[in-house]
Coordinates of C-alpha atoms in Angstrom, one line a residue:
X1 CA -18.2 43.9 22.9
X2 CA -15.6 44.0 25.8
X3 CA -15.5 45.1 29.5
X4 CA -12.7 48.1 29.8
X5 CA -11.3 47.6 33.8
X6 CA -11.5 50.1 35.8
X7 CA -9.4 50.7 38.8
X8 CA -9.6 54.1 40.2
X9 CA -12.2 56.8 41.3
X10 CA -10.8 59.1 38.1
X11 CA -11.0 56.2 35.7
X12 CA -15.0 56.1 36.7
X13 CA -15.7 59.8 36.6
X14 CA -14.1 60.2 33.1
X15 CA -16.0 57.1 32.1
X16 CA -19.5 58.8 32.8
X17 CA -18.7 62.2 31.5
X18 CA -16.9 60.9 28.7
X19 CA -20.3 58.1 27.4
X20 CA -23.3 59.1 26.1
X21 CA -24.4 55.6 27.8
X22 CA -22.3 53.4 30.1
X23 CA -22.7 50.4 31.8
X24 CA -20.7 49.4 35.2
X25 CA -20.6 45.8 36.4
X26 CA -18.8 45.3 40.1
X27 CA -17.9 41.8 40.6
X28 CA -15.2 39.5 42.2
X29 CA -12.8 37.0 40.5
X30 CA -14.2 34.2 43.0
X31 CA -18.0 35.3 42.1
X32 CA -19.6 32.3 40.4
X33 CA -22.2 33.8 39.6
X34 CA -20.6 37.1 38.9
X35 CA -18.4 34.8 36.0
X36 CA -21.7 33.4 34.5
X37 CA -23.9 37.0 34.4
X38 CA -20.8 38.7 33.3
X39 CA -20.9 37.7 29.1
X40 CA -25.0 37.6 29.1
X41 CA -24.9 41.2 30.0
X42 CA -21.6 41.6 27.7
X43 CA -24.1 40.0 24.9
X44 CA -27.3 41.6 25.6
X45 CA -25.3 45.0 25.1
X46 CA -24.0 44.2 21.6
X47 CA -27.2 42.7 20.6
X48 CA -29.6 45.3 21.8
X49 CA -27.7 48.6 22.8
X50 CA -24.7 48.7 21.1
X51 CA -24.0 52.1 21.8
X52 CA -22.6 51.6 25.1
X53 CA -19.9 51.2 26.8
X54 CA -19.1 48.4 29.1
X55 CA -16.5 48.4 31.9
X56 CA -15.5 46.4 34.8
X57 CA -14.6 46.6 38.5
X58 CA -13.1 44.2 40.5
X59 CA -14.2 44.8 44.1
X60 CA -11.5 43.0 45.7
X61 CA -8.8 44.8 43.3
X62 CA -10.7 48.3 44.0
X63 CA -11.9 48.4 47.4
X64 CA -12.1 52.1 47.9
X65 CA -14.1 53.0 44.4
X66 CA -16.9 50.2 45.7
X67 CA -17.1 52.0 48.5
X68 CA -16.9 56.2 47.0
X69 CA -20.2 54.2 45.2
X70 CA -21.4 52.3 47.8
X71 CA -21.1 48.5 46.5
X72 CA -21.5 46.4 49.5
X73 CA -22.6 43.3 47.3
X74 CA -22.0 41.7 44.4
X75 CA -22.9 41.4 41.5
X76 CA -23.8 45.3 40.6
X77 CA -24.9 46.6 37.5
X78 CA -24.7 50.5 37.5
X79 CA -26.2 52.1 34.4
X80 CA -24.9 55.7 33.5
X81 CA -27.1 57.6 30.2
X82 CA -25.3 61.4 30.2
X83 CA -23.3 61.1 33.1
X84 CA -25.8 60.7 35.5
X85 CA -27.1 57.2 37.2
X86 CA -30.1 55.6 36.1
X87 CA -30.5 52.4 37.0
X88 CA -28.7 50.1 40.1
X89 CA -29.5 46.6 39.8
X90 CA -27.5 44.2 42.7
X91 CA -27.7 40.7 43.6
X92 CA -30.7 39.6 41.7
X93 CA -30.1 40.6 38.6
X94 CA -32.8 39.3 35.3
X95 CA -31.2 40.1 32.3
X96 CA -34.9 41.0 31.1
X97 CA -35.5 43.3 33.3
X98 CA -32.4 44.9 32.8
X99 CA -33.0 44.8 29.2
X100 CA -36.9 46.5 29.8
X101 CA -35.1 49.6 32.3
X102 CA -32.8 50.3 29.6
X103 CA -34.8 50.2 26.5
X104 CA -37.2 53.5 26.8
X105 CA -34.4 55.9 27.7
X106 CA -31.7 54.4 25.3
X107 CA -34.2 54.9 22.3
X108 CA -35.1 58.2 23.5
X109 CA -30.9 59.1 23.8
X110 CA -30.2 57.4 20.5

């Protein structure tokens, strides 16, 4: 599974209306921690949830979607089941936990 980059505030919307389930990470090329999260959630979604979609914004690149969404830190996982937000995870993020919040409502979608 890949990230698909996302630069605009279209690119997003169609993204959400257009995935049954969709995952956003916001992040920065200099982020070292970013760089190290970013393929553990990249394999946690093939292995586990393979029917979503991945994509990537680049904070630094995309200044005025972080703040439509209101990222003012990084790393940022947004998680998106029918269009809507479900889950917003920042700074801190355990890939369990992320794994446990997205496991009742992706076998209830899917």
């Amino acid at each position: 599974m890949n990230y698909t980059q996302i630069f605009s505030p279209l690119e997003i919307e169609n993204a959400q209306s257009a995935n049954m389930a969709s995952l956003f990470y916001f992040s920065t090329q200099t982020c070292s921690v970013c760089k190290v999260l970013k393929p553990k959630i990249l394999d946690l979604l093939g292995k586990e949830f393979p029917l979503f979609r991945a994509f990537y914004i680049d904070i630094e690149q995309s200044p005025l979607l972080a703040g439509q969404l209101r990222i003012f830190t990084i790393p940022v996982v947004l998680v998106y089941f029918e269009g809507k937000e479900f889950i917003r995870i920042s700074r801190n993020i355990s890939i369990d936990e992320l794994k446990k919040s997205i496991e009742r409502p992706y076998s209830l979608l899917f």
